[in-house]
Short mmCIF file of C-alpha atoms in Angstrom, two decimals:
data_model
loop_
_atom_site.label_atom_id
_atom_site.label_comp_id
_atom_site.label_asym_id
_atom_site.label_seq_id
_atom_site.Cartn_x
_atom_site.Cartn_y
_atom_site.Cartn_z
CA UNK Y 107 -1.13 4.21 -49.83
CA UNK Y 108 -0.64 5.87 -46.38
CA UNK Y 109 -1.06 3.98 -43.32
CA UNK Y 110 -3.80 4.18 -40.94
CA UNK Y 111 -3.64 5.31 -37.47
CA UNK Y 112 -4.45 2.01 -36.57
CA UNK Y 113 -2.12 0.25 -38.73
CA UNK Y 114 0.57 2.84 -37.05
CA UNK Y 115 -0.21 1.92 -33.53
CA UNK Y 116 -0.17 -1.77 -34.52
CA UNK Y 117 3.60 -1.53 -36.03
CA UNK Y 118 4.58 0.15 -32.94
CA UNK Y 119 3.09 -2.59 -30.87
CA UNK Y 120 4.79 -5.06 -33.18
CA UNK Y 121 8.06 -3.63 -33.64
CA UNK Y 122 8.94 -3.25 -29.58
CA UNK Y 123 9.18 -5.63 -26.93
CA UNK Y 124 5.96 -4.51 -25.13
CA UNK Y 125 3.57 -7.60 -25.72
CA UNK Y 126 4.01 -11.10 -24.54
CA UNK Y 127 1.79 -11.76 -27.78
CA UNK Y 128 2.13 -11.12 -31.56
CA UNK Y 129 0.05 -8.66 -32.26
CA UNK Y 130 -1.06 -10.13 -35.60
CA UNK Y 131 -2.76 -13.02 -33.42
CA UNK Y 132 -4.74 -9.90 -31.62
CA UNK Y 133 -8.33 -7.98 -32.45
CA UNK Y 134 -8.19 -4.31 -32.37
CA UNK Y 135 -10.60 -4.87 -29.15
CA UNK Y 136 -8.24 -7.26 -27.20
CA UNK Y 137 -7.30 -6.24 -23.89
CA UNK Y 138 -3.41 -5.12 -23.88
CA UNK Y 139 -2.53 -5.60 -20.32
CA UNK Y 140 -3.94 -9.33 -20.70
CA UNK Y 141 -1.24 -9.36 -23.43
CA UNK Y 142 1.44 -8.55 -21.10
CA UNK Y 143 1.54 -4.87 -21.11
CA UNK Y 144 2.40 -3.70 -17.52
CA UNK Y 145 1.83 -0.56 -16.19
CA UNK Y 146 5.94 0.40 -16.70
CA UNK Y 147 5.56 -0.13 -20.64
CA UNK Y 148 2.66 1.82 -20.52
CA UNK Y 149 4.50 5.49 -20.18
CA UNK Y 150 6.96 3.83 -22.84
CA UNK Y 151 4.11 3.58 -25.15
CA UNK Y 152 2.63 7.00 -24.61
CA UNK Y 153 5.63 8.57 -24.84
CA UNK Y 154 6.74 6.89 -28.22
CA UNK Y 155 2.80 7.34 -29.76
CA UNK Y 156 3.60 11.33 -28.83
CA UNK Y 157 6.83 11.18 -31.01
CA UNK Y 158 4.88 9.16 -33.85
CA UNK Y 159 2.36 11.29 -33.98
CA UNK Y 160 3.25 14.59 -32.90
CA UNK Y 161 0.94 14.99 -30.13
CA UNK Y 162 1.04 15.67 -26.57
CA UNK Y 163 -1.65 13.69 -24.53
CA UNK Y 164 -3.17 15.74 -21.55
CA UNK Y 165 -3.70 14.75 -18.32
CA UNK Y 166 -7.02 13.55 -18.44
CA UNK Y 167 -5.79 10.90 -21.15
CA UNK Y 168 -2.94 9.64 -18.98
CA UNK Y 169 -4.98 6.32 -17.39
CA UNK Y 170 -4.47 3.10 -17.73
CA UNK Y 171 -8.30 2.72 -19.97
CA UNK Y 172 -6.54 4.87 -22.67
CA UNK Y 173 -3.54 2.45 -23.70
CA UNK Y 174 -6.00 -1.05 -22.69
CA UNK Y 175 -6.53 -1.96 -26.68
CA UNK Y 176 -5.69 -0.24 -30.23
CA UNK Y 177 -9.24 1.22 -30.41
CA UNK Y 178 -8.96 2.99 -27.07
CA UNK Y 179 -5.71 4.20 -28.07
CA UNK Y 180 -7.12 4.98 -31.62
CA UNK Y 181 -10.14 6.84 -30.26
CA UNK Y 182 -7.68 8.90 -27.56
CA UNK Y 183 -5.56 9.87 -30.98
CA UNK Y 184 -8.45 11.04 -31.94
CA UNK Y 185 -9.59 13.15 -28.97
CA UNK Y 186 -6.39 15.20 -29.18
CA UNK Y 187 -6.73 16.12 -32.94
CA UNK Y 188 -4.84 13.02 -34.48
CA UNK Y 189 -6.61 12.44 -38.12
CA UNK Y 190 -7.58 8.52 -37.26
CA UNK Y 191 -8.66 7.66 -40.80
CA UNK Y 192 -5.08 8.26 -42.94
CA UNK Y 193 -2.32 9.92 -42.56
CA UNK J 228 -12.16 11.95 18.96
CA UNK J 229 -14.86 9.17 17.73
CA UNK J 230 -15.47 6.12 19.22
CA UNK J 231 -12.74 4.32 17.06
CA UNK J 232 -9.93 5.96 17.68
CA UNK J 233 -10.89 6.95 21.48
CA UNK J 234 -10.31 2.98 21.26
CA UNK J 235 -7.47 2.78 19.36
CA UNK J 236 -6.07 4.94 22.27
CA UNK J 237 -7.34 3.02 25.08
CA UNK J 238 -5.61 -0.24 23.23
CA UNK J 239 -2.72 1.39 22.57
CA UNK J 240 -2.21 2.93 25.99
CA UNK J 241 -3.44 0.00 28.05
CA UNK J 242 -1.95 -2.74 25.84
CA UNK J 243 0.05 -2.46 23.15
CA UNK J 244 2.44 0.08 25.61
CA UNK J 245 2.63 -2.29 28.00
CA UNK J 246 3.72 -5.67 25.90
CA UNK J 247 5.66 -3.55 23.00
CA UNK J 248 9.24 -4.29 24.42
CA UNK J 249 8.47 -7.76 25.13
CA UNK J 250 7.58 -8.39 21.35
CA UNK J 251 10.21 -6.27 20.22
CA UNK J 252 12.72 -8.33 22.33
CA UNK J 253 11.46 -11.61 21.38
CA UNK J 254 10.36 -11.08 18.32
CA UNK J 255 6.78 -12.29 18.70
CA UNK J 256 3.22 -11.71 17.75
CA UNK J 257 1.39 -8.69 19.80
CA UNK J 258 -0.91 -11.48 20.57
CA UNK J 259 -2.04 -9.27 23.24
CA UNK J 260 -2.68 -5.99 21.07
CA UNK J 261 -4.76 -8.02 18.85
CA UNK J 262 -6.69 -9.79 21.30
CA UNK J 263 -7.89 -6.70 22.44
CA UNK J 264 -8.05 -4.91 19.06
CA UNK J 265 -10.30 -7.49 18.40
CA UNK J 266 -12.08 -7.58 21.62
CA UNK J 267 -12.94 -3.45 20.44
CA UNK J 268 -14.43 -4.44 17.23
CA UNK J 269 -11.87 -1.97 15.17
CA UNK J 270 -10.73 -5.19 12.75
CA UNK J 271 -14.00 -4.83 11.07
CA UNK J 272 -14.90 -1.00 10.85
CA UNK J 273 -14.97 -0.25 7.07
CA UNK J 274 -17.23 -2.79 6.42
CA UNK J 275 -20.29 -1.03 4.94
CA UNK J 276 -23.99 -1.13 6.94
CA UNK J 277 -24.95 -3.34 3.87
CA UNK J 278 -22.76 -6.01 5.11
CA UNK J 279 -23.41 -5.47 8.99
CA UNK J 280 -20.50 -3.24 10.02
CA UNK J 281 -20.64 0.09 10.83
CA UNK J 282 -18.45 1.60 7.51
CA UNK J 283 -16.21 3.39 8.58
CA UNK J 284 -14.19 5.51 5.96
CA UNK J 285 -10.69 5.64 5.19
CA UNK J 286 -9.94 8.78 7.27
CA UNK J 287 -10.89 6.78 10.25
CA UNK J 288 -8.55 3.56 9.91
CA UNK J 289 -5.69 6.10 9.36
CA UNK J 290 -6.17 7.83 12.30
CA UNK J 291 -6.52 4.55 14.06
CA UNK J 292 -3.10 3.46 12.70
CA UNK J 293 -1.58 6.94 13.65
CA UNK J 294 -3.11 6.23 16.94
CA UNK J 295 -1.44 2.87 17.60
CA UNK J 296 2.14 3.91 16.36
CA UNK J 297 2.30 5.86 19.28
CA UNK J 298 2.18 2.81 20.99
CA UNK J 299 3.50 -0.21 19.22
CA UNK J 300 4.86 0.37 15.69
CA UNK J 301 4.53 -3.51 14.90
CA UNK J 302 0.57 -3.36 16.19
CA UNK J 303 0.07 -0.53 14.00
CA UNK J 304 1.55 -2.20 10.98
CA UNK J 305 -0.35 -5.72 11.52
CA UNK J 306 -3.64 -3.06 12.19
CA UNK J 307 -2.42 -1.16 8.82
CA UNK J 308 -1.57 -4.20 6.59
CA UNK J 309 -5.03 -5.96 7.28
CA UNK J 310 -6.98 -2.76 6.89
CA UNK J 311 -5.60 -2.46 3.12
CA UNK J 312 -6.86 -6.05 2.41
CA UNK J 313 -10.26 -5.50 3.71
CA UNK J 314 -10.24 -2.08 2.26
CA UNK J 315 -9.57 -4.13 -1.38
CA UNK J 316 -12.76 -7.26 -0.58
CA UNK J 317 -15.00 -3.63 0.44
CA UNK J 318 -13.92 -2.02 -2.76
CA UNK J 319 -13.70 -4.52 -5.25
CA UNK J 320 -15.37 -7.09 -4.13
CA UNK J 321 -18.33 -5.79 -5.46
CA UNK J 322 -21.71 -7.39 -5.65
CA UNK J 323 -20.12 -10.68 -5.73
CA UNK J 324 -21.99 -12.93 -3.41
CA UNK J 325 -18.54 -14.42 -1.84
CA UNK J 326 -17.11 -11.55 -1.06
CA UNK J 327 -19.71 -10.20 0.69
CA UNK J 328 -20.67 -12.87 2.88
CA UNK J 329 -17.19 -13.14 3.55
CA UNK J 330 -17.04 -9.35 4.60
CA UNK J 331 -19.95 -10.33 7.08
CA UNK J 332 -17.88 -12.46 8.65
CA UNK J 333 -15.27 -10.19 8.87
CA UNK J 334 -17.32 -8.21 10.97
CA UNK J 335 -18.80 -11.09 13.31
CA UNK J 336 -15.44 -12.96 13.82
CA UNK J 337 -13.11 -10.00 13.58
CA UNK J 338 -11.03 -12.02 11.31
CA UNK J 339 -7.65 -11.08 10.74
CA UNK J 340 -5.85 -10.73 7.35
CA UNK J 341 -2.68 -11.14 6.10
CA UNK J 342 -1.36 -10.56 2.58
CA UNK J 343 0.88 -12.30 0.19
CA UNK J 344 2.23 -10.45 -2.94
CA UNK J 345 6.00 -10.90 -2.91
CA UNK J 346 7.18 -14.09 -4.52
CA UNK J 347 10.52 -15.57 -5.07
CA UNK J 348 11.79 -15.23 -8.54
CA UNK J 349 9.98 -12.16 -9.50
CA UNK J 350 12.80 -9.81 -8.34
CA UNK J 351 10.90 -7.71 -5.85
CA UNK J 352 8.34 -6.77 -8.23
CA UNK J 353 4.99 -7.22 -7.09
CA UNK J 354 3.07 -6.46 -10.07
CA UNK J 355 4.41 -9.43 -11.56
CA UNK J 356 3.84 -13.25 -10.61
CA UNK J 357 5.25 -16.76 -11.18
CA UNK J 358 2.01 -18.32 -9.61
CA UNK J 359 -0.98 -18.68 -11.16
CA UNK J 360 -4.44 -19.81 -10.36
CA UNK J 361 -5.29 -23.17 -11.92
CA UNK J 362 -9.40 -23.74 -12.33
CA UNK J 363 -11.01 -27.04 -12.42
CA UNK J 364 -14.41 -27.69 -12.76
CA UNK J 365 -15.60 -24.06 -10.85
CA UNK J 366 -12.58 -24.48 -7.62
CA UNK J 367 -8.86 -23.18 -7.67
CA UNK J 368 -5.93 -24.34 -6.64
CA UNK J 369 -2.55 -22.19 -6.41
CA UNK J 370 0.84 -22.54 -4.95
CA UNK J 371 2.98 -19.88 -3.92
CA UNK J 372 6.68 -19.34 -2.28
CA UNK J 373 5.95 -16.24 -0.37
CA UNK J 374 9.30 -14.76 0.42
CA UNK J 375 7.06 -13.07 3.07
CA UNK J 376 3.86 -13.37 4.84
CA UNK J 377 3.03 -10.75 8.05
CA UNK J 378 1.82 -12.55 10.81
CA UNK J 379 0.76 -15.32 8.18
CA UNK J 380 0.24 -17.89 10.92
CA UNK J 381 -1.47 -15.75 13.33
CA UNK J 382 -3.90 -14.44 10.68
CA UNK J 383 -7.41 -15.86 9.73
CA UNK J 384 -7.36 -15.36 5.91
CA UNK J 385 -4.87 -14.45 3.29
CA UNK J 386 -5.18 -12.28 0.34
CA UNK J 387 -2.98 -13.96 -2.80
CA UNK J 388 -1.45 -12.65 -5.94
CA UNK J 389 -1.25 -14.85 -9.16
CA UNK J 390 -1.22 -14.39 -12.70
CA UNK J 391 -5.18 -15.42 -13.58
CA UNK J 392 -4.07 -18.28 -15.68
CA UNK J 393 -1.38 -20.59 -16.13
CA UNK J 394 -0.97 -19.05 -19.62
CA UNK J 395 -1.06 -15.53 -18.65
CA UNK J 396 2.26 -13.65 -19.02
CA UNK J 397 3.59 -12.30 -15.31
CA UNK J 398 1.86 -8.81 -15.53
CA UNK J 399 -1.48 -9.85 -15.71
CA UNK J 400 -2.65 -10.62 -11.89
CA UNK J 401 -5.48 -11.41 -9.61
CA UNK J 402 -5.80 -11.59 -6.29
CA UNK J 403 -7.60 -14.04 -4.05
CA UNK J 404 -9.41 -13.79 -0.50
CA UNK J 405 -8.02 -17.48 0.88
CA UNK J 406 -9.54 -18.01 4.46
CA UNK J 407 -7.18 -19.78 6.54
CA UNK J 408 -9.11 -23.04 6.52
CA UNK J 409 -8.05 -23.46 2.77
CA UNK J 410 -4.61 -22.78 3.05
CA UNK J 411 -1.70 -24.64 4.13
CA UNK J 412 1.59 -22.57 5.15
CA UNK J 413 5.09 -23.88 5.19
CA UNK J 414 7.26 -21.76 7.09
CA UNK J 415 10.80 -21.00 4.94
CA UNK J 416 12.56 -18.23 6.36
CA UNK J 417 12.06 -16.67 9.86
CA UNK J 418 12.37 -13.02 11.03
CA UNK J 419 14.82 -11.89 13.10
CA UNK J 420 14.95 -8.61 12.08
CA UNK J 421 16.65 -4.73 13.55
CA UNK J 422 12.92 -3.42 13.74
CA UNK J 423 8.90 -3.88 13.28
CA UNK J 424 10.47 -7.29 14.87
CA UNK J 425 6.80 -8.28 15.81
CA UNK J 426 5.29 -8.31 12.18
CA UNK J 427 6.51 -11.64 12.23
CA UNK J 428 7.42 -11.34 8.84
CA UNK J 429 8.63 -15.20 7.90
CA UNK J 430 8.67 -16.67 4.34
CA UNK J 431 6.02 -19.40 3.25
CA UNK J 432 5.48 -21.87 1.09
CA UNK J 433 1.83 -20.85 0.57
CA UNK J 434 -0.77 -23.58 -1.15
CA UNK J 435 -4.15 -22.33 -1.37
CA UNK J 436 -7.46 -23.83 -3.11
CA UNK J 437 -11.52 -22.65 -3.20
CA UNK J 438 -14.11 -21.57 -5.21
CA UNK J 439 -13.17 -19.55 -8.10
CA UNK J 440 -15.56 -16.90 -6.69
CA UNK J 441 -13.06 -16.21 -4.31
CA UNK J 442 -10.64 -14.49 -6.49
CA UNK J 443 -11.67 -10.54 -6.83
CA UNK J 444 -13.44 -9.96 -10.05
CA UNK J 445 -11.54 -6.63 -10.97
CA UNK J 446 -7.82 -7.14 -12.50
CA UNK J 447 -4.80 -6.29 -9.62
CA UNK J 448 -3.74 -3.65 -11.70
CA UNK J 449 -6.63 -1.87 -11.19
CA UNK J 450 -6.92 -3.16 -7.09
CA UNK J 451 -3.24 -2.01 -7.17
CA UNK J 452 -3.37 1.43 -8.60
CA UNK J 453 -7.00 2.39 -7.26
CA UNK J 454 -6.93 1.17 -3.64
CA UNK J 455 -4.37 -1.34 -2.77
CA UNK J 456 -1.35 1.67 -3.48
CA UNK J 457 -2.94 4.13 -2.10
CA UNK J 458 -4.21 2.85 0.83
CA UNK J 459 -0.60 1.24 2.14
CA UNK J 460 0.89 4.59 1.64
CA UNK J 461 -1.50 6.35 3.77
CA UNK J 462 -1.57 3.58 6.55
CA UNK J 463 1.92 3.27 6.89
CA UNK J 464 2.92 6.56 6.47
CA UNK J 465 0.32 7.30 9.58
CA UNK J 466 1.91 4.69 11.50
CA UNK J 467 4.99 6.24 10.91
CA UNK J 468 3.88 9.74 11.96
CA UNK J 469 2.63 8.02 15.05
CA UNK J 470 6.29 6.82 15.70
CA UNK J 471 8.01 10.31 15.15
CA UNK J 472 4.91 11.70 17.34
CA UNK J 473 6.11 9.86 20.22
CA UNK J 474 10.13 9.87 19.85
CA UNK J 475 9.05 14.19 19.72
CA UNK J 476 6.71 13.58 22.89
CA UNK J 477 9.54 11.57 24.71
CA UNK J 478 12.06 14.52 23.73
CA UNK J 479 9.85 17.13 24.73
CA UNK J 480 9.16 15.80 27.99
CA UNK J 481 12.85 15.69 28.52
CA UNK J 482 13.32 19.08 27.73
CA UNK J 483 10.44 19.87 29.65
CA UNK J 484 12.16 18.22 32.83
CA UNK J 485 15.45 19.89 32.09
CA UNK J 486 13.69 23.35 32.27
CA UNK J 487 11.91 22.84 35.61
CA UNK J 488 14.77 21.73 37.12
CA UNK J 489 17.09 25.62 35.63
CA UNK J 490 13.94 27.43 35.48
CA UNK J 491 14.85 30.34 33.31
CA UNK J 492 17.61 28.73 31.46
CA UNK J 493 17.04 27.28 28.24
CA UNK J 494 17.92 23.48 28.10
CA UNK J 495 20.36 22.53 25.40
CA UNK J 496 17.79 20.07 23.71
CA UNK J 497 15.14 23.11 23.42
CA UNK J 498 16.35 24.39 20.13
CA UNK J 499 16.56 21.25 18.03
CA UNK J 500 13.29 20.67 19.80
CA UNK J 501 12.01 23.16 18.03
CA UNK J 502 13.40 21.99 14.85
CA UNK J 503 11.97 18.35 15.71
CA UNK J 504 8.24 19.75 16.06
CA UNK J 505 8.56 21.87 12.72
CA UNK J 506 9.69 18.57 10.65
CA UNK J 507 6.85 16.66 12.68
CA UNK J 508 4.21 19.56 11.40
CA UNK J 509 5.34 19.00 7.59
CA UNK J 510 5.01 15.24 8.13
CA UNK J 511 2.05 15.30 9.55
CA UNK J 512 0.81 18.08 6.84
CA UNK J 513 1.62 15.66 3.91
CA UNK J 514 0.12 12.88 5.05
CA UNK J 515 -3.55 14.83 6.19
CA UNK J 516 -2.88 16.13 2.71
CA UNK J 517 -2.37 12.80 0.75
CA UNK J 518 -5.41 11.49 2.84
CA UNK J 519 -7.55 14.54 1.75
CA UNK J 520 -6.48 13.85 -1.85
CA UNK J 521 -7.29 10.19 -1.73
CA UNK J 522 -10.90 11.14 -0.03
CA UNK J 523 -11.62 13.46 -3.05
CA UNK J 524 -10.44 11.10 -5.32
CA UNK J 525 -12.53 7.68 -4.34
CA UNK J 526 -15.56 8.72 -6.32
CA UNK J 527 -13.80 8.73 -9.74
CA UNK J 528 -11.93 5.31 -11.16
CA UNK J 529 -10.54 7.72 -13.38
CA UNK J 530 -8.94 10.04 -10.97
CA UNK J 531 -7.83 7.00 -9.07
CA UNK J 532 -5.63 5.48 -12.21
CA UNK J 533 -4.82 8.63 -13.01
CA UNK J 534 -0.87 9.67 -12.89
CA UNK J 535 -0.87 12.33 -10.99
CA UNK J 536 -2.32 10.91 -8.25
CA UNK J 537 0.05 7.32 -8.29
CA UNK J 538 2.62 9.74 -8.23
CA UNK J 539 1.54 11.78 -5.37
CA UNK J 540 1.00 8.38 -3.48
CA UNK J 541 4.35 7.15 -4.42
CA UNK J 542 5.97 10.00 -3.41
CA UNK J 543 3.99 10.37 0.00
CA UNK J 544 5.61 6.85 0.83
CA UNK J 545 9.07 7.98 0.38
CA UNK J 546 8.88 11.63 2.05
CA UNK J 547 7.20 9.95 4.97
CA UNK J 548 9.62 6.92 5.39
CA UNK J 549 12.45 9.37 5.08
CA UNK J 550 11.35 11.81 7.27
CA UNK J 551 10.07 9.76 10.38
CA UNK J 552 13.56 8.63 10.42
CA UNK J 553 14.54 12.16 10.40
CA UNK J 554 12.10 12.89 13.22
CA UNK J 555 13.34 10.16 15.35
CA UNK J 556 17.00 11.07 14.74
CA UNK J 557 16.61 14.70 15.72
CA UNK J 558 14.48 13.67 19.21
CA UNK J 559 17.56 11.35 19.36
CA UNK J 560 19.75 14.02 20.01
CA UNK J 561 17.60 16.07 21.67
CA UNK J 562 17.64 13.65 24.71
CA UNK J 563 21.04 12.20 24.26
CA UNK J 564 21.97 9.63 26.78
CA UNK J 565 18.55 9.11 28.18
CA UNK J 566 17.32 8.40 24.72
CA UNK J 567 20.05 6.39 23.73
CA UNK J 568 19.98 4.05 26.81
CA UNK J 569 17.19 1.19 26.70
CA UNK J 570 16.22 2.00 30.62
CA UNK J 571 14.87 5.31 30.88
CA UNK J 572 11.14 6.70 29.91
CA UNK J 573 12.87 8.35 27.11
CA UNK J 574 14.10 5.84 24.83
CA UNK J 575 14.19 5.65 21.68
CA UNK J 576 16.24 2.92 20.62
CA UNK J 577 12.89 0.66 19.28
CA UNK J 578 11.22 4.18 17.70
CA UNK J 579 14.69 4.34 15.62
CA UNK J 580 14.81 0.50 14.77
CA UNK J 581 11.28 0.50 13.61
CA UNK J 582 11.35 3.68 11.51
CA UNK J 583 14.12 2.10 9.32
CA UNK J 584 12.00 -0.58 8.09
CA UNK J 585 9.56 2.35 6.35
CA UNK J 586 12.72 2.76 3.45
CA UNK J 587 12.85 -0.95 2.86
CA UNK J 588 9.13 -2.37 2.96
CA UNK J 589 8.53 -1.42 -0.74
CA UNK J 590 12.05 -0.07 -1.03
CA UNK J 591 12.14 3.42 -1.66
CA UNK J 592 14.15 3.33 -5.08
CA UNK J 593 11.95 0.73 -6.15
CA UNK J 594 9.24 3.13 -5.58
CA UNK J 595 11.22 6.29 -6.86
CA UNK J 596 12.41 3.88 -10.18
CA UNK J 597 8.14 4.10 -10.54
CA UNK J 598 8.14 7.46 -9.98
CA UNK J 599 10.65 8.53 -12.15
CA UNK J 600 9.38 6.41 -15.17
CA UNK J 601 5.39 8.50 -14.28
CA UNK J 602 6.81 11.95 -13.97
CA UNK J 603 8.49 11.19 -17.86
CA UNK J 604 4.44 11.46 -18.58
CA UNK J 605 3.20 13.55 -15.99
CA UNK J 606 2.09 17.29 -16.98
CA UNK J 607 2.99 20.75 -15.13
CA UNK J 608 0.68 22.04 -11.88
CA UNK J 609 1.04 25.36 -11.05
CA UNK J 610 -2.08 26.17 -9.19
CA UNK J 611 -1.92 26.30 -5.27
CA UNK J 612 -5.33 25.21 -4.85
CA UNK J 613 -6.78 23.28 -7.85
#
């Protein structure tokens, strides 16, 4: 079975040193930056959800409310054409 | 001219002129700058009407801080260092009941505010903290080695970065209005310093406790990025303008003696003169610019946390810090000896020492490290006027 988008973001969460927190411990709602996700890790993460998913984010995207939990980073894949549901 | 800055002048040439190389020499307080900064009401001006001030805008406390630069570089920076903590209770304070009664006072007692974000053992990095605010039972209590704290014992309150629990990791930050009366400072480290010698920038050993209402609802990230940022850049990089404004004025009015004295022939300085005023134009250009940006800007949270505008704020800090030494280098030569020397109405030693501090306070790789890590994310702009 392919993986969600969700499920994508969350193993790219998991797998790098962003967090201060498992992941697995965290809702799709919780707040990243409580988690330990500064504002530096932030570009990392844009940059490396571009490669996963093939996607350029626009300007309008690039704030800090777009990478603050997997559903707002879900819901910005989905703004830009990424097919949320399975891929 | 409004009424604010046709005060700012009259401080600045009345006051602050007069006591500026006695603080530089010793290294002390412009207790007499503030006094009558103070005395002028201009510690409280962006306070909104709601809260009994007259709200002034941003535009207005940068021109003040331009204004006093001219005058007394360390005057302007304790003027520009408390106007970015008020300018963080005004914005994010919000409705909270605290904050605004505190802002009210602010106004009355023309309370002065100091800041402490850097912290031993977080390398530099103020967006990260070892502190952290400890609640019991509705009050806080925090404790903080403050590598530095501005005029921290001649202020009347003290705005305080801390992670917002013990159990928060570093990144994750609030800050705290602390008025002086709940604060005890333990001086560490003292400030004898080449410039901005009367910021009185010593090292503390900061303990703090309140109310939790005191600490600003709104994470620091978002203070940070949406006003705190911002607003330092602009302020400083005024002050800064104000400093290469008068190392040009004292060159120019060297020239200008030189050329009554050969009328006809054109005095040696004249040329790089020239040169002087163009890179004083650009300065000043980018900085009305950058102010103009922020302005347009204020309405939208989103704009404000957006990259493109951290990154023109980032990079206004470094041009201007660069370039004000530039400035003052060039008006340097212009007046050679008679700027050089420490006795004459044209020197320029102080304007020089004081610039150099505008690299290191938020050193500028630190700042272009930021930068550099944004612009990996930021997108093309090729319109002139967007």
């Amino acid at each position: 079975m392919s993986s969600s988008a969700r499920d994508r973001v969350r193993t790219l969460l998991k797998t790098t040193g962003w967090l201060q927190t498992d992941i697995d411990t965290l809702g799709n709602d919780a707040d990243l930056y409580v988690a330990g996700l500064t504002s530096h890790a932030t570009v990392t993460l844009m940059l490396a959800l571009e490669e996963t998913f093939d996607v350029e984010f626009p300007d309008s995207l690039l704030r800090r409310r777009t990478f603050s939990s997997v559903d707002a980073i879900v819901e910005a894949l989905a703004e830009i054409g990424v097919n949320t549901e399975a891929v | 001219m409004t009424d604010w800055i046709a005060a700012a002048r009259a401080v600045g040439s009345d006051v602050a002129a007069r006591h500026a190389e006695d603080v530089d020499r010793q290294a002390r307080f412009p207790k007499e700058s503030l006094a009558a900064l103070k005395e002028r009401k201009l510690l409280g001006i962006l306070i909104p009407e709601r809260d009994g001030g007259p709200g002034a805008g941003i535009a207005d406390v940068v021109s003040v801080c331009h204004v006093l630069g001219q005058y007394c570089a360390a005057t302007a920076m304790i003027y520009a260092m408390h106007q970015i903590q008020v300018s963080c209770i005004v914005r994010h304070g919000g409705d909270s009941s605290w904050h605004r009664a505190f802002a009210k006072r602010l106004v009355d007692e023309q309370l002065l505010l100091a800041s402490a974000t850097s912290e031993a053992g977080v390398g530099g990095d103020v967006r990260s903290s070892v502190c952290a605010v400890e609640e019991k039972g509705g009050r806080f209590s925090l404790a903080k080695q403050a590598t530095v704290i501005s005029y921290g014992a001649d202020s009347d309150g003290i705005l305080v970065t801390a992670r917002r629990t013990p159990q928060s990791p570093a990144s994750d930050q609030v800050i705290v209005v602390v008025p002086k009366s709940g604060a005890s400072l333990e001086a560490l480290q003292g400030w004898d310093t080449l410039g901005m010698r009367g910021t009185c920038s010593n090292g503390y050993h900061l303990k703090a406790e309140g109310e939790m209402a005191q600490v600003i609802p709104k994470s620091y990230a978002d203070v940070s990025a949406q006003t705190m940022l911002p607003t330092s850049h602009l302020v400083w990089s005024a002050l800064w303008l104000g400093i290469a404004t008068d190392a040009v004025a004292r060159a120019r009015a060297f020239v200008r003696a030189e050329a009554r004295k050969k009328p006809g022939v054109m005095p040696p300085g004249a040329v790089r003169l020239a040169e002087a005023t163009s890179q004083l134009q650009l300065m000043k250009s980018n900085v009305v610019a950058a102010l103009r940006r922020y302005e347009a800007a204020l309405g939208s949270e989103d704009s404000l946390s957006a990259l493109p505008f951290a990154i023109a704020m980032n990079s206004l800090k470094t041009a201007s810090s660069q370039m004000a030494v530039q400035i003052v280098g060039q008006a340097l030569l212009v007046a050679g000896l008679a700027a050089y020397r420490n006795d004459t109405p044209f020197s320029l030693g102080r304007h020089l020492r004081d610039a150099h501090s505008a690299a290191l306070m938020v050193n500028n790789d630190r700042i272009l490290a930021n930068t550099a890590q944004l612009v990996l994310a930021l997108r093309d702009d090729p319109e002139l006027l967007a």
